[in-house]
CSV table of C-alpha atoms in Angstrom, one decimal:
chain,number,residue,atom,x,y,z
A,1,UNK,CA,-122.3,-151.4,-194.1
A,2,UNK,CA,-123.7,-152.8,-197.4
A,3,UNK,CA,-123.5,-149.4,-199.0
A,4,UNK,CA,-120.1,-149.4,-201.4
A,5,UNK,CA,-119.8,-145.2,-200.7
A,6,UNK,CA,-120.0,-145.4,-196.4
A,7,UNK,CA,-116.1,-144.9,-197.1
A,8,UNK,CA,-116.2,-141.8,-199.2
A,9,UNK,CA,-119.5,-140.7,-196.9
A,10,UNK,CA,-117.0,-141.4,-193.7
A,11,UNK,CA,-114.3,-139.3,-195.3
A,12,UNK,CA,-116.3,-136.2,-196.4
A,13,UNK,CA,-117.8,-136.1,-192.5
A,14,UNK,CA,-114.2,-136.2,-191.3
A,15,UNK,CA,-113.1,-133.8,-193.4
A,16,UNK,CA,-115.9,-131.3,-192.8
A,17,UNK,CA,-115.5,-131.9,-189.1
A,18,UNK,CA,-111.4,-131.3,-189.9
A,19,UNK,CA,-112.8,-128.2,-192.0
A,20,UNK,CA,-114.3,-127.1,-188.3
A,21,UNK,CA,-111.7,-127.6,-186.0
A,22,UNK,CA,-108.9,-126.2,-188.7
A,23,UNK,CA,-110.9,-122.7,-188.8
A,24,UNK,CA,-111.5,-122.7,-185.2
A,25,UNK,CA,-107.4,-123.4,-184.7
A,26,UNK,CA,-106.6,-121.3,-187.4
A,27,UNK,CA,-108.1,-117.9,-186.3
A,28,UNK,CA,-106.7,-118.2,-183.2
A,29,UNK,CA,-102.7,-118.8,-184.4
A,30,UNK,CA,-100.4,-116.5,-185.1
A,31,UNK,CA,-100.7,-114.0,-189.1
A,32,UNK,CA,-96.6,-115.7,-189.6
A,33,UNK,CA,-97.7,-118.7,-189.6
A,34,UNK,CA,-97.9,-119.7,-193.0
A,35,UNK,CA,-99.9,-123.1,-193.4
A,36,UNK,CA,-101.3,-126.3,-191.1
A,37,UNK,CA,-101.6,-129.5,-191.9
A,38,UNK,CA,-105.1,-131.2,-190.3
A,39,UNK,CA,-104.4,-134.3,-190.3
A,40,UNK,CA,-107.7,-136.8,-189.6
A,41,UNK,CA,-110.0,-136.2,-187.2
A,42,UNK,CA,-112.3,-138.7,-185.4
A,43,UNK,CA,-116.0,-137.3,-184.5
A,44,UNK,CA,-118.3,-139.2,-181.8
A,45,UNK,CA,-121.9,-139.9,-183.2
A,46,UNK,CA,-122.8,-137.3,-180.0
A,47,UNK,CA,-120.8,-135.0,-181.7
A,48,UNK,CA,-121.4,-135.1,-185.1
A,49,UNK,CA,-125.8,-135.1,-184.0
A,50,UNK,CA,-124.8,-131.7,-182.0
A,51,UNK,CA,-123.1,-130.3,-185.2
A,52,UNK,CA,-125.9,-131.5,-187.8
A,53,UNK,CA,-128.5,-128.8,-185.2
A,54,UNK,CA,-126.1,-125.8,-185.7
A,55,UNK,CA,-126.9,-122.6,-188.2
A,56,UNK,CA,-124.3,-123.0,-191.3
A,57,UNK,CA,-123.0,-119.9,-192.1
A,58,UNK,CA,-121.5,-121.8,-195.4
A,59,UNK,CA,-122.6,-124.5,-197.6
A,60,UNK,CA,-121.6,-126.3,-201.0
A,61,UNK,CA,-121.1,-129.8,-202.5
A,62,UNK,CA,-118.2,-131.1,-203.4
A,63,UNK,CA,-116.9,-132.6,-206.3
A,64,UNK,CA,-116.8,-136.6,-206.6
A,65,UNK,CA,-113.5,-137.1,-204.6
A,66,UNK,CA,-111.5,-140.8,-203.5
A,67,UNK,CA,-112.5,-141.5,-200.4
A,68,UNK,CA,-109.4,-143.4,-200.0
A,69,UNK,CA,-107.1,-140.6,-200.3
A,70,UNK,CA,-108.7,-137.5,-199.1
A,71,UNK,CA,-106.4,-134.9,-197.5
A,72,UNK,CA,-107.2,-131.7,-195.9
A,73,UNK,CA,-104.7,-129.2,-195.8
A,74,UNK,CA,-105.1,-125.3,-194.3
A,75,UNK,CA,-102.9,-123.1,-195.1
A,76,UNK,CA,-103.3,-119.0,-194.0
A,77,UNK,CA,-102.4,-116.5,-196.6
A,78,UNK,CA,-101.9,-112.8,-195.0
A,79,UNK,CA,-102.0,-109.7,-197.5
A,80,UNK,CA,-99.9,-106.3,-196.9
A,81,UNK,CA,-102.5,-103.3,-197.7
A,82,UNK,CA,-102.9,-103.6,-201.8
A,83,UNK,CA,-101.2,-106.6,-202.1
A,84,UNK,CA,-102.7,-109.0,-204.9
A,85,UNK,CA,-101.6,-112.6,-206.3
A,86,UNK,CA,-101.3,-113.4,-209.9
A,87,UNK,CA,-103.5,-115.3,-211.9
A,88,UNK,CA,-103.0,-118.9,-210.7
A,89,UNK,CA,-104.9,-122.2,-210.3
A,90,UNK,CA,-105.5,-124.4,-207.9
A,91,UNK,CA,-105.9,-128.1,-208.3
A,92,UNK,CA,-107.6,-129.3,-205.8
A,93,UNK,CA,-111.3,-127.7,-204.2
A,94,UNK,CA,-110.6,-124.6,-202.2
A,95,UNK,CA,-113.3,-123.0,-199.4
A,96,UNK,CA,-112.3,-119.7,-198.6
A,97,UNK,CA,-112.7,-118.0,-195.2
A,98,UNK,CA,-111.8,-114.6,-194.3
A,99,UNK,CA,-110.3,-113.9,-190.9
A,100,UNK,CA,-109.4,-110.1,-191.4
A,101,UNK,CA,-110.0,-107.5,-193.4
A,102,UNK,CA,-111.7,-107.9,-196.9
A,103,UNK,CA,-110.8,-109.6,-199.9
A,104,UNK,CA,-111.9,-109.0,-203.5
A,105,UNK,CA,-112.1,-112.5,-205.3
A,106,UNK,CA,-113.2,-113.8,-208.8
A,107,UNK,CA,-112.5,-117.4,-210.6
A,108,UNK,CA,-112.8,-117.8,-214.5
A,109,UNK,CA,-116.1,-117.9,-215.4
A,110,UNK,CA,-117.6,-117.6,-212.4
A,111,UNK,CA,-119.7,-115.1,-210.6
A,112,UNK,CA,-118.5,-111.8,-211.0
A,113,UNK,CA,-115.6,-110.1,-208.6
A,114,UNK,CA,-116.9,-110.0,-205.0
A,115,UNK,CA,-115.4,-108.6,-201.8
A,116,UNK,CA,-115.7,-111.4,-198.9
A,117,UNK,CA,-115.0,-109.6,-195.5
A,118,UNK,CA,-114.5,-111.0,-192.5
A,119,UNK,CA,-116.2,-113.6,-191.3
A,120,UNK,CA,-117.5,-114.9,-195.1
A,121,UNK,CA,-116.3,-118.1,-196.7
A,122,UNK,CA,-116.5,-118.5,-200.6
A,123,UNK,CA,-115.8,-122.1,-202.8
A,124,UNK,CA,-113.3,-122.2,-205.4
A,125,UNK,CA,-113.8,-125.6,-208.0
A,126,UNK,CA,-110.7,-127.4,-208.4
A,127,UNK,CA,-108.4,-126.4,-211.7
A,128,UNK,CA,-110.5,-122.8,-211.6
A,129,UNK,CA,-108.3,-120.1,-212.7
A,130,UNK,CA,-108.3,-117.8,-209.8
A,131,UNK,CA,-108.0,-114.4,-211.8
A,132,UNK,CA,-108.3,-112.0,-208.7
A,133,UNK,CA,-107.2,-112.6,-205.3
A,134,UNK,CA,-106.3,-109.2,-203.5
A,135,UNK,CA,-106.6,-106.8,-200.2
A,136,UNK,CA,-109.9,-105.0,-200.7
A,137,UNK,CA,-107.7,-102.2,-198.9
A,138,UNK,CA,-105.2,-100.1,-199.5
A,139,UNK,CA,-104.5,-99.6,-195.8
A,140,UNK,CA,-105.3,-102.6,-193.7
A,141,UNK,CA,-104.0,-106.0,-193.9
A,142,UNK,CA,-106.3,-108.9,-194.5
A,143,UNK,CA,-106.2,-112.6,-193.9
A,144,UNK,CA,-107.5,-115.5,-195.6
A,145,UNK,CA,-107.2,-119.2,-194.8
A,146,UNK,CA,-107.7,-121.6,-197.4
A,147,UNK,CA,-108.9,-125.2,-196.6
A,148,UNK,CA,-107.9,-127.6,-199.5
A,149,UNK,CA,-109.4,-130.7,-199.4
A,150,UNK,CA,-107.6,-133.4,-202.3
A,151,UNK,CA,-107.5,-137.0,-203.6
A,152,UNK,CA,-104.1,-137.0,-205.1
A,153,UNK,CA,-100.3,-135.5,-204.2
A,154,UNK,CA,-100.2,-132.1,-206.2
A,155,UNK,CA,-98.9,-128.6,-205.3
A,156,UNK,CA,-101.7,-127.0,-203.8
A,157,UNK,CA,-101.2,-123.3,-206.2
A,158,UNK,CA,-100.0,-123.6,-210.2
A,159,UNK,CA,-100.1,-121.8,-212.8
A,160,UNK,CA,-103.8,-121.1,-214.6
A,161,UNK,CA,-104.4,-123.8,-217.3
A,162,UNK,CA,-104.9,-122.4,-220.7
């Protein structure tokens, strides 16, 4: 334990293994719920070997977080046929996964606007400006949930930075 980051290294593995579980919970509960809180989660060594040999679907660094105050947070946002947010921001890092349906997506400066159906996860960089976020469909509903991970107390959606 002479390495100073095995705390932030400890934290990102329980938060990816939270990142796990939550999606696993999440798909399964009910479209009014509106958000979960997954709070930590311990892995065995077993457990975390069997993970490491599985296919991933998804993949992307993170940002330099505090390992002493990392949060995870899920929260499940459901869209009505047509239904699109506002330009908005979020503050902390944002993986995407779509449970139903399809949903068109762009950030500021990033790639251009893609349609993630279900089953695809995207990343969203913390502060991004999240210019679309809509139903790909006009007639089905679609579901997203959003796992947040943070290092500091902030409202998880704000208004896009100028």
């Amino acid at each position: 334990m002479n390495n100073p980051n095995w705390k932030a290294k400890s934290a990102l593995l329980a938060a990816a293994a939270a990142f796990v579980i939550a999606l696993a919970i999440a798909a399964s509960l009910s479209p009014r719920l509106s958000s979960v809180y997954a709070g930590p989660v311990y892995v065995s060594p077993a457990q975390a070997s069997a993970a490491a040999n599985q296919t991933t679907p998804f993949s992307h660094a993170l940002p330099a977080l505090d390992g002493n105050r990392l949060k995870a947070i899920v929260v499940e946002v459901n869209y009505a046929p047509g239904e699109a947010d506002k330009p908005h921001s979020h503050p902390c890092t944002v993986i995407g996964y779509v449970a139903q349906g399809a949903i068109r997506f762009q950030v500021k400066g990033g790639a251009p606007e893609t349609v993630y159906k279900a089953g695809e996860s995207f990343y969203e960089p913390p502060n991004g400006v999240h210019q679309v976020s809509a139903n790909a469909s006009d007639k089905e509903p679609a579901r997203l949930i959003a796992f947040f991970v943070c290092d500091h107390e902030t409202k998880l959606t704000v208004p896009p930075m100028n």
